[in-house]
XYZ file of C-alpha atoms in Angstrom:
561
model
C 0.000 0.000 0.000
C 1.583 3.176 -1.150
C 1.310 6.653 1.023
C -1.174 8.009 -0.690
C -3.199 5.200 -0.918
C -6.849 5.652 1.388
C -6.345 3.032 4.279
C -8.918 2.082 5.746
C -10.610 3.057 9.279
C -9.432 6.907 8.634
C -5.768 5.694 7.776
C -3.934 6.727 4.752
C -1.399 4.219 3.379
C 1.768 4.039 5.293
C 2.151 7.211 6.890
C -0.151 6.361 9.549
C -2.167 9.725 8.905
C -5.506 9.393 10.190
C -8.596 10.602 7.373
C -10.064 13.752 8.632
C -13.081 13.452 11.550
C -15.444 15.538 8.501
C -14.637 12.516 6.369
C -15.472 9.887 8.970
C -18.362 11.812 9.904
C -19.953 12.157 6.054
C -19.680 8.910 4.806
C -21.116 7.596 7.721
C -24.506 9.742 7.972
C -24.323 9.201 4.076
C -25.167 5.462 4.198
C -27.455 5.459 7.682
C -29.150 8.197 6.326
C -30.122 6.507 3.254
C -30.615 3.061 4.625
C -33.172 4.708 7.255
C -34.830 7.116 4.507
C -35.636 4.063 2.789
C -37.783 2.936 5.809
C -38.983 6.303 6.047
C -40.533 6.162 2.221
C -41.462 2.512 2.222
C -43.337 2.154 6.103
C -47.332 3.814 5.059
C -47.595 7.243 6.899
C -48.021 6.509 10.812
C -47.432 2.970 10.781
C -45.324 2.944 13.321
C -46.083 2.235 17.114
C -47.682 5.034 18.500
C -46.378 7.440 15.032
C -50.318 9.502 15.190
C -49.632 10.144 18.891
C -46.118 11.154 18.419
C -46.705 13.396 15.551
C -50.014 14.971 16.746
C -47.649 15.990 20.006
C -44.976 17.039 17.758
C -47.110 19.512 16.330
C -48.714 20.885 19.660
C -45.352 21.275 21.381
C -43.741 23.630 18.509
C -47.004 25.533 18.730
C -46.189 26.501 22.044
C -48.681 23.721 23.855
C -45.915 21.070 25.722
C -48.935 19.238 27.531
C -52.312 20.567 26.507
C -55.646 19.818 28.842
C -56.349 16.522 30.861
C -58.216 14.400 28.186
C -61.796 13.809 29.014
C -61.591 10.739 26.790
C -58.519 8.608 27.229
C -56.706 8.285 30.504
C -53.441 9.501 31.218
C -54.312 11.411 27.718
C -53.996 14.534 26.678
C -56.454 16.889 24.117
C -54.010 19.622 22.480
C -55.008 22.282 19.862
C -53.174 21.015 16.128
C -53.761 21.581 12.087
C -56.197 19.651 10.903
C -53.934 17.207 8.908
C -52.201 16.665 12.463
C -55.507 15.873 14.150
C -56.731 13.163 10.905
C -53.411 11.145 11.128
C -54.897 8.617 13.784
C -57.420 7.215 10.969
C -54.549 6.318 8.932
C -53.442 3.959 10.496
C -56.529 1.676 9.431
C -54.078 -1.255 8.595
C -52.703 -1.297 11.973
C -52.908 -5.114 14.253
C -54.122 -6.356 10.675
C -51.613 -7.470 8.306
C -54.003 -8.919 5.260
C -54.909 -5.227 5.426
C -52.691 -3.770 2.559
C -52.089 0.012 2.755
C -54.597 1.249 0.316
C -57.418 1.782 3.053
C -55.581 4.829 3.925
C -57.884 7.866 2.722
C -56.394 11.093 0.971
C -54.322 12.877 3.980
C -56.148 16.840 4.393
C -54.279 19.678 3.503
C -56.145 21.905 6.105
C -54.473 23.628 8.485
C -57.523 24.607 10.481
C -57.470 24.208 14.017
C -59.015 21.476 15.466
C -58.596 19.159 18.620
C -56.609 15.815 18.893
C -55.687 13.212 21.752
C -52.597 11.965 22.109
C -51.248 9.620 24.586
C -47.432 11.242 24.224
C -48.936 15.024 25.684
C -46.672 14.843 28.687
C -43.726 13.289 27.033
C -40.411 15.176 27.309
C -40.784 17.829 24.411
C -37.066 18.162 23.132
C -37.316 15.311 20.479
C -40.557 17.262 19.408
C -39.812 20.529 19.394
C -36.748 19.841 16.366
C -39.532 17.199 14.660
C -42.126 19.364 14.760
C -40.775 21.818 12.990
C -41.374 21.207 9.349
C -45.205 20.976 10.283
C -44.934 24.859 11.144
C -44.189 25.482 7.181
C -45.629 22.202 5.160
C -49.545 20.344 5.533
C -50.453 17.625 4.675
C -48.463 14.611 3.561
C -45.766 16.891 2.794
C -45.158 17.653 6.174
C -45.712 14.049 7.625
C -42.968 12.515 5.223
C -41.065 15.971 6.345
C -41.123 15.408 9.897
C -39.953 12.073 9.314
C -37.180 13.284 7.447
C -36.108 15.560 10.259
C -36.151 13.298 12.491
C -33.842 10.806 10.434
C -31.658 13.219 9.671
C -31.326 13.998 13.162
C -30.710 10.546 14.185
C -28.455 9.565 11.461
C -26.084 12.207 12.311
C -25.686 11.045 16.016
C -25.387 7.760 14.411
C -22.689 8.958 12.389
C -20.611 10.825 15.087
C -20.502 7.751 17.004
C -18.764 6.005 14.206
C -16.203 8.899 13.930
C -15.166 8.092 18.163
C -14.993 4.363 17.104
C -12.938 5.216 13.934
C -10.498 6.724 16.409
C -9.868 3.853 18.530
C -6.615 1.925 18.251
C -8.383 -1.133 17.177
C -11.622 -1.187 15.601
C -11.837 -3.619 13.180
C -14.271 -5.470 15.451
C -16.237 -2.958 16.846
C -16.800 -1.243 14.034
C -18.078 -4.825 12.476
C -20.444 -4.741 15.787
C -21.747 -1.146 15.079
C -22.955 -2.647 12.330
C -24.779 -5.619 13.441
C -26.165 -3.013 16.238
C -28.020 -1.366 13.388
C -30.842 -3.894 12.652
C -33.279 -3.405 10.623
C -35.546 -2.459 13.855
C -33.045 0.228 14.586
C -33.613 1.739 11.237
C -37.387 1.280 10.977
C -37.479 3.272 14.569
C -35.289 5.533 13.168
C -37.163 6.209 9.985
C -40.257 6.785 12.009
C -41.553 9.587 14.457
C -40.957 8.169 17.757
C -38.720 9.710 20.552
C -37.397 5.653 20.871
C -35.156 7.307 17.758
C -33.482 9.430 19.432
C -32.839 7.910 22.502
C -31.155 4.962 20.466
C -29.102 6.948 18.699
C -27.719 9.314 21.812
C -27.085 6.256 23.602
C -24.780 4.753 20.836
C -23.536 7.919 20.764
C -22.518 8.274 24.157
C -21.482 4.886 24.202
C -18.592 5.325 21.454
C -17.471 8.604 22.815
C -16.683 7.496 26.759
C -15.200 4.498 25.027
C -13.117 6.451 23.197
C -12.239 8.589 26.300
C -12.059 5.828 28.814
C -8.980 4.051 26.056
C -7.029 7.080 25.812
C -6.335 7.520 29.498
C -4.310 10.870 28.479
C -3.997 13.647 31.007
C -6.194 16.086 29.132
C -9.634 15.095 27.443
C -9.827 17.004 23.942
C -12.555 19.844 24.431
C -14.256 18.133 21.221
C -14.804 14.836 22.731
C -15.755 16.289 26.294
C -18.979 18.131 23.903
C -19.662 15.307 22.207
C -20.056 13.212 25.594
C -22.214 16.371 27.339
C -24.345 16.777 23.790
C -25.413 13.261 23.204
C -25.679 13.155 27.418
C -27.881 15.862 27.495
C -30.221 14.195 24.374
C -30.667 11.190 26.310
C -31.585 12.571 29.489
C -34.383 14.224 27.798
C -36.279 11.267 25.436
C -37.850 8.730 27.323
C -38.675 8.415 31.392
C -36.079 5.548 31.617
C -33.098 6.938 29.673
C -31.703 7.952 33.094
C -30.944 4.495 33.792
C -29.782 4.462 30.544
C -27.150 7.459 31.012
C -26.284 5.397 34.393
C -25.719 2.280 32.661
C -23.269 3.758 29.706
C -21.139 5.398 32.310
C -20.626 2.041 34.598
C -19.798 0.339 31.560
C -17.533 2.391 30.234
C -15.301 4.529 33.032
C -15.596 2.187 36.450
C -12.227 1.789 36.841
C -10.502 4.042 39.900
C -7.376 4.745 38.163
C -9.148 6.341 35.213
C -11.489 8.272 37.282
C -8.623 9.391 38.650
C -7.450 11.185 35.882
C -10.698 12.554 34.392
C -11.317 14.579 37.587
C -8.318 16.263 36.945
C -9.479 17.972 33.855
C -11.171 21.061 33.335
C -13.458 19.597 30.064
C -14.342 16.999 31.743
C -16.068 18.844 34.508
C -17.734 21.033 32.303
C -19.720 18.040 30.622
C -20.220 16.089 34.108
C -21.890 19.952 35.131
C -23.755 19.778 31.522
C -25.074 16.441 31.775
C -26.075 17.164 35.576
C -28.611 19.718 34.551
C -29.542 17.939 31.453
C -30.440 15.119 33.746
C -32.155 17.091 36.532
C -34.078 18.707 33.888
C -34.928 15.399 32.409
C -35.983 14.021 35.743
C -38.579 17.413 36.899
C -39.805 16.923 33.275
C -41.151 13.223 34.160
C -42.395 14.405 37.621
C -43.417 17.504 37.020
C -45.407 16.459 33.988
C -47.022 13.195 35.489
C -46.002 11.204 32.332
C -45.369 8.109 34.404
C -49.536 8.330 35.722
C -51.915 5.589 35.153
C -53.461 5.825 31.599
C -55.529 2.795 29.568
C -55.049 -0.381 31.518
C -52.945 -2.662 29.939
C -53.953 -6.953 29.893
C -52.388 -8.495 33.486
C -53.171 -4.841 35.455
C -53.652 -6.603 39.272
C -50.965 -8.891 38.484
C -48.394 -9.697 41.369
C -44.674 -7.801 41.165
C -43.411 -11.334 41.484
C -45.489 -12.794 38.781
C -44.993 -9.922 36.488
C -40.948 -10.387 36.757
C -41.098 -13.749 36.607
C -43.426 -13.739 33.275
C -41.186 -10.464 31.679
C -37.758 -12.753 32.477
C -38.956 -15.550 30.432
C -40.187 -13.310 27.494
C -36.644 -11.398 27.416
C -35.621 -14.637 25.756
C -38.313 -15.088 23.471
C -38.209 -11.098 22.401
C -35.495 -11.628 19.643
C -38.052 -10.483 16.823
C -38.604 -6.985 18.462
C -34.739 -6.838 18.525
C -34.167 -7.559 14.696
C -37.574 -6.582 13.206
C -40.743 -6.252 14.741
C -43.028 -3.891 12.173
C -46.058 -2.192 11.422
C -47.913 -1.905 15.207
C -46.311 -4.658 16.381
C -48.158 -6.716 13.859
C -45.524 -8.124 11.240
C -42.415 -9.497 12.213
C -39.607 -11.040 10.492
C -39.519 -15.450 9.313
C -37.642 -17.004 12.668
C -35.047 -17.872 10.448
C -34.244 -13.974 9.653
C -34.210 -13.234 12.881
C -32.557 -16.251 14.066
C -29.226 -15.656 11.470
C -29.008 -11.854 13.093
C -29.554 -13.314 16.729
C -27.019 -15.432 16.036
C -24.335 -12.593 15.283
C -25.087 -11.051 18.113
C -24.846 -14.147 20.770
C -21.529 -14.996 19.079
C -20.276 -11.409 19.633
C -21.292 -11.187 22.718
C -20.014 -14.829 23.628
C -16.885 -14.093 22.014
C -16.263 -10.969 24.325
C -17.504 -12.677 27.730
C -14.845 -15.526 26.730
C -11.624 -13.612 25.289
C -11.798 -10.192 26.960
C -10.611 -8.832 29.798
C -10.419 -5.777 32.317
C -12.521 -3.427 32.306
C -13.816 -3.838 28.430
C -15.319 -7.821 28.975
C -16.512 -5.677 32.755
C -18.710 -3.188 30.127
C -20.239 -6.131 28.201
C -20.728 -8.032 31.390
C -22.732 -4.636 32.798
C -24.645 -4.051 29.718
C -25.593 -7.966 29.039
C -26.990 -8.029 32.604
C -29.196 -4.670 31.689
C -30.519 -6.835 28.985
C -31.125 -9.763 30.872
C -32.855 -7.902 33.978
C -34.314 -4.239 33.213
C -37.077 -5.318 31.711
C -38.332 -7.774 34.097
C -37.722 -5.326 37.274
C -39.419 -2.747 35.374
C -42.390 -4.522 34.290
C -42.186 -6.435 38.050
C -42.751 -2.820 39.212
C -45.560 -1.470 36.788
C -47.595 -4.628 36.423
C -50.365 -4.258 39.225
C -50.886 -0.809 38.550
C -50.193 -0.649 34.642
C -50.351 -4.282 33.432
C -47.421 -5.637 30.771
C -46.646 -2.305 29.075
C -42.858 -3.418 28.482
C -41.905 -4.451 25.008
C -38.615 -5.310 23.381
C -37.895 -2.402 21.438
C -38.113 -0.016 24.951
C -34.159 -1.937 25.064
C -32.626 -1.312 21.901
C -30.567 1.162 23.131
C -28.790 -1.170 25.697
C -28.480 -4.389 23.006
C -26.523 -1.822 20.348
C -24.354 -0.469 23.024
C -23.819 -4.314 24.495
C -22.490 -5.622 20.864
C -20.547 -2.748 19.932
C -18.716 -3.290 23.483
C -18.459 -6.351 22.474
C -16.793 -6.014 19.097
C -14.242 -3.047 21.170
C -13.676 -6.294 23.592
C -12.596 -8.360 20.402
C -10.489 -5.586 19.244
C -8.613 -5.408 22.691
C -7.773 -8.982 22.921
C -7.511 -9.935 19.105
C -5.675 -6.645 18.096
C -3.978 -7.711 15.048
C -6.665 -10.307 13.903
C -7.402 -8.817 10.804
C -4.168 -9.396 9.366
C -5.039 -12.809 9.279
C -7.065 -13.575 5.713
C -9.396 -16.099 7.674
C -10.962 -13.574 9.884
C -11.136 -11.102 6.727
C -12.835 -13.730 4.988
C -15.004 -14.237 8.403
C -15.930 -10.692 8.277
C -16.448 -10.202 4.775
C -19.249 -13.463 5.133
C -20.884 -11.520 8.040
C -21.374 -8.247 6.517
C -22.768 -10.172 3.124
C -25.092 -12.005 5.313
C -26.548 -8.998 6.779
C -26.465 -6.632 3.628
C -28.813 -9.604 2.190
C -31.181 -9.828 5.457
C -30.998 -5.840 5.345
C -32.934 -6.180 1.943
C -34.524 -9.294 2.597
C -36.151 -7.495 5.860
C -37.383 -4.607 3.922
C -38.982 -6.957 1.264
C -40.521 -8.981 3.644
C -42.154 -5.473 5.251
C -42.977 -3.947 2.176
C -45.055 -6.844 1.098
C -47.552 -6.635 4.033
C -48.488 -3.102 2.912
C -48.318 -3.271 -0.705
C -50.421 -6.655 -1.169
C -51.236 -7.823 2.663
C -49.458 -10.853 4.216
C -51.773 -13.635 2.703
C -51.189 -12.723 -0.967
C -48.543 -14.158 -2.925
C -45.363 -12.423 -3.941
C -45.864 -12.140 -7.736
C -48.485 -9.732 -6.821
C -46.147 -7.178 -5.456
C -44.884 -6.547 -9.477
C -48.023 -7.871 -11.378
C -50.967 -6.795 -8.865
C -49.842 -4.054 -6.005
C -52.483 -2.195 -4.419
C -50.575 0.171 -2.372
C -47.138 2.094 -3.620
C -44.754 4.330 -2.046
C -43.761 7.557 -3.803
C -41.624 6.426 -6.661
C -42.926 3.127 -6.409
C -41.431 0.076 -4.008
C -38.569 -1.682 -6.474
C -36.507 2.634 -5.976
C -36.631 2.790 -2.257
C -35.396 -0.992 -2.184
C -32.649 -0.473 -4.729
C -31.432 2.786 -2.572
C -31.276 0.481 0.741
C -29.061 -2.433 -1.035
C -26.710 0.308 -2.446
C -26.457 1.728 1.038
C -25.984 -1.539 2.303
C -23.112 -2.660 0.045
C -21.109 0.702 0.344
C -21.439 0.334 4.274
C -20.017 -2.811 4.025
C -17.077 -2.274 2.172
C -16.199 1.067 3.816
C -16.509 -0.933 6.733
C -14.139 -3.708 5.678
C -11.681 -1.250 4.281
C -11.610 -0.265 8.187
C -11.107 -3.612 9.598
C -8.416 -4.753 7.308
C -6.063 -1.859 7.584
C -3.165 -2.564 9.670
C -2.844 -1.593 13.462
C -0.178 0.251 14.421
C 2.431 -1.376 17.185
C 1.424 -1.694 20.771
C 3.799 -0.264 22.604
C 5.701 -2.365 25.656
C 7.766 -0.013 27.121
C 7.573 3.518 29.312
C 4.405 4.786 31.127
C 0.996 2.551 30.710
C -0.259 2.547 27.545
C -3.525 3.774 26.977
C -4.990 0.443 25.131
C -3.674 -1.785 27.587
C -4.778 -2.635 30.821
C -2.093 -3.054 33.765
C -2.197 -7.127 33.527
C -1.628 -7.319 29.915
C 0.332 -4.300 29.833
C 2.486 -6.165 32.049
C 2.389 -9.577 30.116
C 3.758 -8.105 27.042
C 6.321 -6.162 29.009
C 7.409 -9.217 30.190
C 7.655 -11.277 26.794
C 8.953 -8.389 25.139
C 12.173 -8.698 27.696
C 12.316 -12.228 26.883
C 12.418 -11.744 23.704
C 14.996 -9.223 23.224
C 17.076 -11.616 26.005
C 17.144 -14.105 23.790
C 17.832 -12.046 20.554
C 20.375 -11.110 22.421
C 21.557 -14.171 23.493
C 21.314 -15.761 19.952
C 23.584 -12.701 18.367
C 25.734 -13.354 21.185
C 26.117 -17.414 20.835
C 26.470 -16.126 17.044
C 29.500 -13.930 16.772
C 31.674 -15.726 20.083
C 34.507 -17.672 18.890
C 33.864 -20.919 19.912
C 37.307 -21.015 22.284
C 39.879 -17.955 22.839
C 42.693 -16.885 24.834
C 39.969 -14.700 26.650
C 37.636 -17.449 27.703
C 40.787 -19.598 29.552
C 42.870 -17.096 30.685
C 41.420 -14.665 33.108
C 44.581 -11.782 32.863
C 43.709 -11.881 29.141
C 40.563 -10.084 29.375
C 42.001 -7.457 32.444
C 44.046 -6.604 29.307
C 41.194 -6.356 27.188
């Protein structure tokens, strides 16, 4: 590879010079930005969980109304003042818990914009994810503005996305984890992502926030670059203020990430990194009188099992945390049209092996993070819904954890990359990756296929009629938006593997700690470096010796010497 040849993973050639962040940055939001805008155009207006409630909100809170009046109709509801396009959006969703229902049975969406008043179950939600959504709706009606408040909020969404690849880009090695940032983005993620739903947002500021303290927590230098301190308090600050549980999300990141004493150590020596603790402080207090203040967590419709024992309601949750692999991978329409087992079982797959993988070969305190984050997976849910069942009934469902599973397999891969640093100059595990990323570029398509036929022909028609028969189209018809996501697909995967298969640079053995290492291996290749060089030296030695002189008999010879 000559110098001015493009390495891979922000590398150029030789010289070791790292591509600029803006680089990183672009090609990244380029290819999650089109893989989730082909969601966006190919999911039916508000056919996502919840999308009417979400955007009706949306549009109340950048009109100045953040909660609106107690709903006389629904409990725990709220009846806010919106356009009349807003207010219609519920009866689109006509399709919704009925997937023979093709999307057709949507009626023309109003171009009104005459006052009129809607219910929405998100009127006390935290209003920062609505107030950037919302804002299209303040110039556009109609479908116009729908389709543009998705847009916004992809956009959004694919840019945190996007900066979190640029903190893993800068990590020593991160062949793996850069591997596992793409697994982390399953087709769920995207669908979410291409929707209106704050669930977008807080999956993308975890992710975020994830790659950034990781990025931090390797360096261990004396000063934290006033860049990556922002990037930590902006994405902190997001998360704090999406969803009522994203505290415990913010909590969670941070254990798994800078719980080690030494490290601490340092950071609360630094000036930056005081200024985003004190920025993520407020952003979290704020967060937290939002959800009290605002009474989002009162009792609204009763969910099936309300009355149910704690005990019985963890004990039912647990057993469903293992069965939930569908709202993991893809889980679509309102909850109504989830991926063949087999899809989901080939992506579950990657992820257990990942996340096996890390548990067995890592070490310190990056197999610690996975260990923290697995156990999230394994236990929030069930302690949550444990909590909430008597009162609320089983309102916990498998997407509310998406944040956690794409932070737990891109720790993971950063595991892998820790204690396999120089794997990828091995043409077996290039060949291992390459096999993985084909595999899910395929189910990436395959997934968006498999959703597109429920709405363009309903689930119990057969495929031909998608090209010979469709009753429902997106704009530009089905066949574009699916030829945009495999193109997105297949450039993510190679600028991915040109990452992975560029060469890492030497860990070094000697002087103070290095910042990659932890202090047992550090010390282990100390130690077989010295051995090493002992017996290079020994070799040369045995070498160049004559094999009997003057010197070696005669001990006045070498006083001479």
């Amino acid at each position: 590879m000559t110098g001015t040849t493009l390495g891979t993973t922000g590398q150029t050639g030789t010289t070791g010079a790292r591509r600029p962040a803006w680089q990183v940055f672009l090609m990244a939001f380029l290819v999650i930005a089109a893989m989730a805008g082909s969601w966006a155009m190919t999911s039916p207006l508000e056919s996502a969980p919840d999308e009417p409630a979400h955007t009706i909100h949306a549009a109340a809170v950048v009109r100045g109304e953040f909660v609106g009046a107690k709903s006389t109709v629904q409990p725990g509801a709220s009846d806010v003042e919106v356009p009349a396009w807003a207010a219609q959006t519920s009866k689109l969703a006509c399709f919704a818990f009925n997937p023979g229902i093709a999307a057709n049975c949507q009626k023309p969406v109003t171009q009104s914009d005459a006052e009129q008043t809607a219910t929405t179950s998100a009127g006390t939600y935290n209003p920062v994810y609505y107030a950037v959504v919302g804002l299209p709706s303040l110039v556009l009606d109609g479908k116009a503005a729908l389709y543009a408040m998705r847009g916004v909020s992809l956009l959004w969404c694919s840019a945190l996305l996007a900066l979190a690849v640029v903190a893993l880009s800068k990590l020593r090695a991160r062949g793996w984890a850069l591997g596992a940032f793409a697994v982390a983005v399953t087709p769920m993620v995207l669908f979410i992502v291409g929707s209106v739903n704050p669930s977008a947002l807080e999956i993308s500021a975890t992710v975020m926030l994830f790659s950034w303290l990781t990025l931090i927590a390797e360096r261990r230098a004396a000063r934290v670059a006033p860049s990556h301190a922002a990037a930590v308090a902006v994405s902190g600050a997001l998360l704090a203020n999406t969803r009522s549980i994203a505290l415990l999300w913010l909590l969670l990141v941070a254990v798994a990430t800078l719980l080690d004493l030494r490290l601490l150590g340092r950071l609360v020596r630094i000036r930056a990194v005081w200024i985003a603790a004190a920025v993520l402080a407020v952003a979290a207090v704020a967060g937290l009188a939002w959800t009290l203040g605002s009474n989002s967590l009162g009792e609204g419709v009763p969910y099936v099992g309300t009355g149910t024992s704690h005990l019985r309601g963890f004990v039912h949750m647990f057993a469903l945390t293992f069965q939930n692999s569908d709202g993991y991978i893809g889980l679509f329409g309102w909850i109504d049209t989830p991926l063949p087992p087999s899809t989901v079982s080939l992506w579950g797959g990657v992820i257990l092996a990942l996340t096996i993988g890390a548990l067995v070969f890592g070490h310190g305190r990056r197999r610690f993070g996975v260990i923290v984050l697995a156990a999230a997976m394994l236990l929030v849910p069930p302690v949550v819904q444990g909590i909430a069942v008597t009162e609320y009934g089983y309102i916990w469902q498998a997407r509310y954890v998406l944040a956690i599973l794409a932070c737990m397999v891109i720790a993971a891969g950063v595991a892998l990359d820790h204690a396999f640093p120089h794997a990828f100059a091995n043409t077996r595990v290039r060949w291992m990756l390459g096999l993985m990323l084909v595999t899910l570029a395929v189910l990436h398509v395959h997934s968006s296929i498999w959703a597109l036929k429920r709405y363009v022909v309903g689930v119990h028609v057969g495929w031909r009629a998608m090209v010979t028969e469709p009753q429902w189209q997106p704009p530009l018809g089905w066949p574009v938006w699916v030829g945009v996501l495999t193109l997105a697909v297949i450039v993510g995967g190679l600028l991915v593997m040109r990452v992975a298969v560029a060469p890492v640079g030497p860990l070094p053995v000697d002087g103070p700690r290095d910042a990659t290492l932890d202090d047992d291996r550090q010390s282990r290749e100390s130690a077989s470096a010295a051995v090493r060089t002992e017996r290079r030296s020994d070799d040369a030695t045995a070498d160049t010796a004559p094999t009997h002189t003057v010197a070696d008999t005669d001990p006045t010879a070498s006083d001479a010497r």
